[in-house]
Amino acid sequence: MTFATGLSALRANQTALSVTGNNIANATTPGFRRQEVRFVENPQVDFDSFSIGTGVSIGEIRQAGDVVLESAIRNGISGSSQLASKLQTAQNIEHLFLPGTGTIQERTEDLFLKLERLSALPTEATLRSAVVASADSLAKEVSRVSNALEAMSTDSLSAIEDTIRSIDAKASEVADLNLQIWNIENTGRDAFALRNERDLRLTELAEFVDVERRVAADGTETYVMAGGMFDVGAGVSDLEIRVNEAGELEIWKEGCDKPLTGVGGKLGGLVSTTSEPGGVGDVQAKLAEFVSAITYFLDASHATGVGIGGAFKSITSGRPVGDSAAALSEQQTIVPMEAGSLYVSVNDVETGLSTLTSIEIDPAVDTLETFSTKLNGIDHVTATVDGAGKIAIVASPGFTFDFTGNVQTHPDTSALSDQLDVEVFGRYSGDSNEQYQLNFLGAGTIGVTEGLRLEVVDENGLTVGTFDVGRDYEPNSRLALANGVSFSLAPGNVVDTDSFSIDLIARPDEVGVLAALGINTLFVGNSAGTLEVNSLLSDNPSLLATTTNGDPSDTRNLHRMIDARDALVMRDGTITMEQFLADMTAAAGQEVSELELDLHAQEEQQNILQSQLDLTTGVDVNEELAKMLQYQNSYQAAARYITVVDDMLQELFAIVR
Amino acid sequence: MDIRITQQFSNNIAIRQAQMRQQQIAELQKDLATGLRIHQPSDAPNEWGYLVGQKSSSNRMEVDLENIATARQRLNQSVSSLTEAGNILTRARELAIAGPQSLERETLASEVDRLIDAMLAIGNSSVAGVQQYAGTASSTIPFEVTGEDESGRPTSIEYRGSNDSSDVVVSPGITASALPSGAEVFQQSKRTPSVYVGPTGAKAGLGTDSAAGIGELIVKHTATTYGSGSVAPGASSVGGDTIIGEMGVNTLTILADGSGDRFVRLNGGERFEFDASSTDLRVVGPDGERVFVDLSGLLPSFSGDIDLEATGTVSVDGGITETVIDFTNNQVLTDDATGEVTVIDSASIRRPGTDRIEYSGTDGVFESLMRLRDDLRQADDLPSPQLQTILDARIADIQRAHDQVTEFVGEQAVELSNIEVLENRVRELKLVTDEAVIELENADVADAIVKLQTEQNHLQFIYATTAMITQNSLLDFIR
């Protein structure tokens, strides 16, 4: 019977009570793992022929934990964070196309609806203004969305830089804690609190970047991040953000010959949103594709029409080029160009006669300057290029010009053997440019000679028709040539070698140079971000080029613009522009929906793992209270034991006294 | 493995489940507040494209219906106007028929004047500032009076509008001609062989004229030559002879009776006595044609037929250009002023004089009416057979104009009918499309309310059980 035995019990239970108290105190502390006390029996001592125990002591204080589960949780956090980052971007993109707020799709539809309505009431000034206002609204929305996407791209870059700084900060804290843990554990003591703190920092780090625990053969534990390219303790300060040729962001490590891949966490999410399908870069590219298409089809149609005022006395381009001496193909034009002809009609105001002239343009060779020179080669037209990269075209007094490609009312018949007036009527409605050669078969007098005929031959040399212009033909009466165009022959004599040609123009601007340079276009601006409606139209909606001849109710050119609505011009000619926008919006929604599902699944899995960890390492207060009662009882018992021993010793001392 | 349920575990479950239920409730509340099931693309990405497409179609059909209404209104107005035009032409035809027998032709002409004014008003009618019959040039008054007589009556009306009609998009790829060209309605021509009214005998040649309206053929005698050298033209022949024809067309017959008197007959007509002194004998044929002939050189013993040839010139431009008659069936005459050509059968010309050429089928509505008016006024100056011929031509002109207008009304009526069919189809299609949009987009309110109640119940269960669990603790039993 010794006091020491009781004392050991008092000490052990007091320590255990402290551990329990600590567990209860930290029941809700983030990163805390419950601790357990393991009692061990003190060594026995020999007494007579017996061995008697000497009490109890604390063998160890263990901390609950599960490194595999914790690693899985960190991976989950990294994955969730990556998905959350991508979801945030996807939601921001989706918000740009939210219905009911005048989206690009809605405004495009509105523009076409107003154009269609205008076809019924083309002289209504309010409707013309409404069309221009609708186009303006579309341009503004395109510009707003484009700028918002640009801002998102810039914000992503900024967020990436912030994330890298956060990674460095957290990694630095982990490195400091590792050092402290090493110092303490080298003295043989436990560093539970520091380890908990370190692991909490690692968990926080996993939000920013993927973190992986590695154990060496000698049992040494290390943590790496960013696809294993960095030791956590080393930080990621030497990361470099680069923009590749496709405009996508990439993360490079100094000294590496290729960008990092497989980076997780928020950093991985931010980087992927700039390059992956459905990301900012992808949506920017699609928006640019749409803008190029609508600009090409509406502007190209508009450029080859005229407003109610008729042909132009002068006009200046609305899309300046950077270098007027550089090839047109090298300019940053909003629509592509290809080599071909541009047809220019010059109209004599007094006589009403027009002359159709074509000039050949090769964007790979021609510059704005040479384009100007070629225009100057046309009678009664003067073109000049200013220092701002714009071209101004002016007609001589008494003349006007346009790019409608309207039929030449009086084709050149100077080569005929006798003076013969040929007049051409109508508007060509064909799909391609055609030149017809008309050859007289036989000699005689038009309208008189029996059997006198006129043969029509197309560009391929094929005879497409023959007219009787002899006895049964009424001179000056119209003969239908093709697709809405007719012609008449005045009375006169011809021989069988006489012939003349008639040009029928469906595409007055095969090059696309008018749209590219912004000559009489609906929109101006060289990119989605700078798209605007032509201010000339805002100031005077009657200039809206709905006509091909200036007649107020001529809606031929308006129909061309309306036709663009149903034209299958996107995705290799499979869908319309509106369908493209709808698909783009649906894709943004799909991206959000899929990411929400993925994130939800990830979080559910994360919750399960976290619950499992909580069951293993968390503090069950009731359990701790039960232990507390147990330790209290043990302590009380030990104290009672000491009292008994003391009483027995007093009895012994009384015998001695 | 120990079964340990920590307070943190219970709390996390409670919080997570409560959050999920509250999110569901918020979404259901949004559905009920807006009445919509799909608020944004991510709500139903697979249905989004279809929904947008259906909405777009519906909006487009709305505009189509507006355009159809505009086109229908214009066509109705046009049909009404042109029906009135048809009535005007019917009345004009009645006046033309009454003309030859009427003793009050001036009254008839005055009524035609009023019909012209009424027709002009129809041709220049406009709705809301848009001309009905100017085609694409809808702000231009299409029919302009470019000439008037001393009484202010129009003598020339020219078309200033466009030859192209203005089309309205009434459905994707379908247009309706809402503003026709006035030329098509009021100025269509359907040329038939020209009619020559007058003494010359000229006829329409083998060819097609380009001149239109009415014209004038002036035939002049140039010279007469005789098949026998012993007969020569008299001194008054030039300017006095009234025959035209190739050699053999006209014949002079020399006769002698038993008393020694000699006679001459032209084309078998009346006998005219002559002798050796007859150097400028006037010989008149059965139809009043005459020649002045010098028979002084004729052998006394001669009797028989002598062919003659009478040449001349023709002109269709008032004598500015005189062309020698070539006696062919397709002689081309050109009006120097206009360049228009007239093809005549000059072989049939027998007399000099002036013919009126009716370029049949070339007059428009206004020209037909003005010509009727003028012919009624000038009828008293015309011999009865010619008057009947001319007024018959006017009746034919007006009937043709009437037929053209009526035909055009028919075309517009058919287009109107087609548009009405289209309108009904678009209306029905829009209804179906709108229903599809509602079906797709709108929230099922009853379903949403039941779900909302269910979610609220779940939330209450969560709160209740959480509170119940947290109430029970060992702490409550430690004394």
mmCIF file of N, CA and C in Angstrom, chain B residues 41-93:
data_model
loop_
_atom_site.group_PDB
_atom_site.id
_atom_site.type_symbol
_atom_site.label_atom_id
_atom_site.label_comp_id
_atom_site.label_asym_id
_atom_site.label_seq_id
_atom_site.Cartn_x
_atom_site.Cartn_y
_atom_site.Cartn_z
ATOM 1 N N PRO B 41 -31.556 29.692 -69.983
ATOM 2 C CA PRO B 41 -31.173 28.514 -70.766
ATOM 3 C C PRO B 41 -30.830 27.300 -69.912
ATOM 4 N N SER B 42 -30.160 27.532 -68.775
ATOM 5 C CA SER B 42 -29.721 26.378 -67.972
ATOM 6 C C SER B 42 -30.888 25.664 -67.304
ATOM 7 N N ASP B 43 -32.065 26.305 -67.278
ATOM 8 C CA ASP B 43 -33.218 25.608 -66.704
ATOM 9 C C ASP B 43 -33.631 24.424 -67.565
ATOM 10 N N ALA B 44 -33.437 24.557 -68.861
ATOM 11 C CA ALA B 44 -33.810 23.460 -69.775
ATOM 12 C C ALA B 44 -33.000 23.597 -71.052
ATOM 13 N N PRO B 45 -31.698 23.343 -70.952
ATOM 14 C CA PRO B 45 -30.839 23.570 -72.130
ATOM 15 C C PRO B 45 -31.252 22.774 -73.357
ATOM 16 N N ASN B 46 -31.762 21.577 -73.154
ATOM 17 C CA ASN B 46 -32.149 20.765 -74.316
ATOM 18 C C ASN B 46 -33.392 21.298 -75.001
ATOM 19 N N GLU B 47 -34.214 22.013 -74.261
ATOM 20 C CA GLU B 47 -35.459 22.530 -74.829
ATOM 21 C C GLU B 47 -35.317 23.973 -75.275
ATOM 22 N N TRP B 48 -34.214 24.577 -74.875
ATOM 23 C CA TRP B 48 -34.058 26.005 -75.099
ATOM 24 C C TRP B 48 -34.126 26.387 -76.582
ATOM 25 N N GLY B 49 -33.347 25.680 -77.399
ATOM 26 C CA GLY B 49 -33.309 26.001 -78.826
ATOM 27 C C GLY B 49 -34.684 25.913 -79.454
ATOM 28 N N TYR B 50 -35.409 24.857 -79.108
ATOM 29 C CA TYR B 50 -36.760 24.666 -79.652
ATOM 30 C C TYR B 50 -37.686 25.779 -79.177
ATOM 31 N N LEU B 51 -37.565 26.131 -77.894
ATOM 32 C CA LEU B 51 -38.427 27.182 -77.330
ATOM 33 C C LEU B 51 -38.175 28.510 -78.036
ATOM 34 N N VAL B 52 -36.890 28.851 -78.186
ATOM 35 C CA VAL B 52 -36.544 30.108 -78.857
ATOM 36 C C VAL B 52 -37.059 30.100 -80.298
ATOM 37 N N GLY B 53 -36.886 28.964 -80.950
ATOM 38 C CA GLY B 53 -37.354 28.836 -82.338
ATOM 39 C C GLY B 53 -38.858 29.028 -82.441
ATOM 40 N N GLN B 54 -39.595 28.431 -81.517
ATOM 41 C CA GLN B 54 -41.057 28.553 -81.538
ATOM 42 C C GLN B 54 -41.488 29.993 -81.252
ATOM 43 N N LYS B 55 -40.826 30.622 -80.296
ATOM 44 C CA LYS B 55 -41.165 32.019 -79.981
ATOM 45 C C LYS B 55 -40.884 32.911 -81.182
ATOM 46 N N SER B 56 -39.734 32.650 -81.806
ATOM 47 C CA SER B 56 -39.346 33.435 -82.980
ATOM 48 C C SER B 56 -40.375 33.260 -84.090
ATOM 49 N N SER B 57 -40.806 32.016 -84.297
ATOM 50 C CA SER B 57 -41.815 31.752 -85.333
ATOM 51 C C SER B 57 -43.103 32.487 -85.020
ATOM 52 N N SER B 58 -43.484 32.475 -83.760
ATOM 53 C CA SER B 58 -44.728 33.143 -83.361
ATOM 54 C C SER B 58 -44.639 34.645 -83.615
ATOM 55 N N ASN B 59 -43.507 35.227 -83.226
ATOM 56 C CA ASN B 59 -43.330 36.669 -83.443
ATOM 57 C C ASN B 59 -43.351 36.998 -84.938
ATOM 58 N N ARG B 60 -42.739 36.092 -85.696
ATOM 59 C CA ARG B 60 -42.688 36.325 -87.133
ATOM 60 C C ARG B 60 -44.087 36.243 -87.737
ATOM 61 N N MET B 61 -44.852 35.292 -87.254
ATOM 62 C CA MET B 61 -46.214 35.160 -87.768
ATOM 63 C C MET B 61 -47.064 36.365 -87.393
ATOM 64 N N GLU B 62 -46.747 36.968 -86.264
ATOM 65 C CA GLU B 62 -47.459 38.186 -85.854
ATOM 66 C C GLU B 62 -47.231 39.289 -86.901
ATOM 67 N N VAL B 63 -45.958 39.422 -87.303
ATOM 68 C CA VAL B 63 -45.647 40.429 -88.327
ATOM 69 C C VAL B 63 -46.255 40.028 -89.669
ATOM 70 N N ASP B 64 -46.204 38.732 -89.961
ATOM 71 C CA ASP B 64 -46.823 38.266 -91.209
ATOM 72 C C ASP B 64 -48.298 38.646 -91.243
ATOM 73 N N LEU B 65 -48.968 38.465 -90.113
ATOM 74 C CA LEU B 65 -50.400 38.797 -90.066
ATOM 75 C C LEU B 65 -50.622 40.299 -90.267
ATOM 76 N N GLU B 66 -49.719 41.100 -89.688
ATOM 77 C CA GLU B 66 -49.828 42.552 -89.897
ATOM 78 C C GLU B 66 -49.630 42.887 -91.373
ATOM 79 N N ASN B 67 -48.617 42.250 -91.969
ATOM 80 C CA ASN B 67 -48.350 42.507 -93.386
ATOM 81 C C ASN B 67 -49.492 42.009 -94.263
ATOM 82 N N ILE B 68 -50.039 40.873 -93.890
ATOM 83 C CA ILE B 68 -51.180 40.343 -94.650
ATOM 84 C C ILE B 68 -52.343 41.332 -94.564
ATOM 85 N N ALA B 69 -52.547 41.875 -93.368
ATOM 86 C CA ALA B 69 -53.647 42.835 -93.201
ATOM 87 C C ALA B 69 -53.423 44.061 -94.087
ATOM 88 N N THR B 70 -52.170 44.510 -94.133
ATOM 89 C CA THR B 70 -51.856 45.672 -94.982
ATOM 90 C C THR B 70 -52.110 45.340 -96.449
ATOM 91 N N ALA B 71 -51.614 44.182 -96.875
ATOM 92 C CA ALA B 71 -51.788 43.781 -98.281
ATOM 93 C C ALA B 71 -53.267 43.585 -98.595
ATOM 94 N N ARG B 72 -53.978 42.962 -97.660
ATOM 95 C CA ARG B 72 -55.416 42.715 -97.886
ATOM 96 C C ARG B 72 -56.172 44.035 -98.016
ATOM 97 N N GLN B 73 -55.819 44.968 -97.118
ATOM 98 C CA GLN B 73 -56.481 46.277 -97.159
ATOM 99 C C GLN B 73 -56.237 46.960 -98.502
ATOM 100 N N ARG B 74 -55.005 46.902 -98.962
ATOM 101 C CA ARG B 74 -54.679 47.563 -100.233
ATOM 102 C C ARG B 74 -55.362 46.867 -101.409
ATOM 103 N N LEU B 75 -55.348 45.550 -101.367
ATOM 104 C CA LEU B 75 -55.992 44.820 -102.465
ATOM 105 C C LEU B 75 -57.495 45.087 -102.470
ATOM 106 N N ASN B 76 -58.091 45.137 -101.288
ATOM 107 C CA ASN B 76 -59.526 45.436 -101.214
ATOM 108 C C ASN B 76 -59.833 46.802 -101.807
ATOM 109 N N GLN B 77 -58.992 47.764 -101.409
ATOM 110 C CA GLN B 77 -59.197 49.120 -101.929
ATOM 111 C C GLN B 77 -59.021 49.142 -103.443
ATOM 112 N N SER B 78 -58.025 48.413 -103.914
ATOM 113 C CA SER B 78 -57.766 48.402 -105.351
ATOM 114 C C SER B 78 -58.901 47.717 -106.103
ATOM 115 N N VAL B 79 -59.361 46.604 -105.579
ATOM 116 C CA VAL B 79 -60.463 45.887 -106.238
ATOM 117 C C VAL B 79 -61.693 46.788 -106.305
ATOM 118 N N SER B 80 -61.923 47.493 -105.209
ATOM 119 C CA SER B 80 -63.077 48.399 -105.174
ATOM 120 C C SER B 80 -62.911 49.515 -106.219
ATOM 121 N N SER B 81 -61.708 50.092 -106.254
ATOM 122 C CA SER B 81 -61.450 51.185 -107.197
ATOM 123 C C SER B 81 -61.560 50.695 -108.638
ATOM 124 N N LEU B 82 -60.971 49.545 -108.889
ATOM 125 C CA LEU B 82 -60.961 49.050 -110.270
ATOM 126 C C LEU B 82 -62.332 48.531 -110.700
ATOM 127 N N THR B 83 -63.121 48.110 -109.752
ATOM 128 C CA THR B 83 -64.502 47.738 -110.092
ATOM 129 C C THR B 83 -65.232 48.989 -110.578
ATOM 130 N N GLU B 84 -64.978 50.085 -109.892
ATOM 131 C CA GLU B 84 -65.567 51.360 -110.314
ATOM 132 C C GLU B 84 -65.036 51.748 -111.696
ATOM 133 N N ALA B 85 -63.735 51.498 -111.909
ATOM 134 C CA ALA B 85 -63.155 51.790 -113.229
ATOM 135 C C ALA B 85 -63.836 50.964 -114.311
ATOM 136 N N GLY B 86 -64.123 49.720 -113.986
ATOM 137 C CA GLY B 86 -64.830 48.866 -114.936
ATOM 138 C C GLY B 86 -66.211 49.431 -115.260
ATOM 139 N N ASN B 87 -66.896 49.951 -114.237
ATOM 140 C CA ASN B 87 -68.215 50.555 -114.466
ATOM 141 C C ASN B 87 -68.108 51.770 -115.381
ATOM 142 N N ILE B 88 -67.052 52.543 -115.168
ATOM 143 C CA ILE B 88 -66.840 53.728 -116.014
ATOM 144 C C ILE B 88 -66.677 53.313 -117.474
ATOM 145 N N LEU B 89 -65.896 52.277 -117.688
ATOM 146 C CA LEU B 89 -65.650 51.824 -119.056
ATOM 147 C C LEU B 89 -66.921 51.220 -119.668
ATOM 148 N N THR B 90 -67.708 50.584 -118.837
ATOM 149 C CA THR B 90 -68.983 50.050 -119.337
ATOM 150 C C THR B 90 -69.867 51.197 -119.832
ATOM 151 N N ARG B 91 -69.913 52.259 -119.042
ATOM 152 C CA ARG B 91 -70.718 53.420 -119.438
ATOM 153 C C ARG B 91 -70.146 54.045 -120.710
ATOM 154 N N ALA B 92 -68.810 54.109 -120.780
ATOM 155 C CA ALA B 92 -68.186 54.690 -121.969
ATOM 156 C C ALA B 92 -68.544 53.874 -123.212
ATOM 157 N N ARG B 93 -68.593 52.572 -123.055
ATOM 158 C CA ARG B 93 -68.932 51.710 -124.180
ATOM 159 C C ARG B 93 -70.370 51.981 -124.621
#
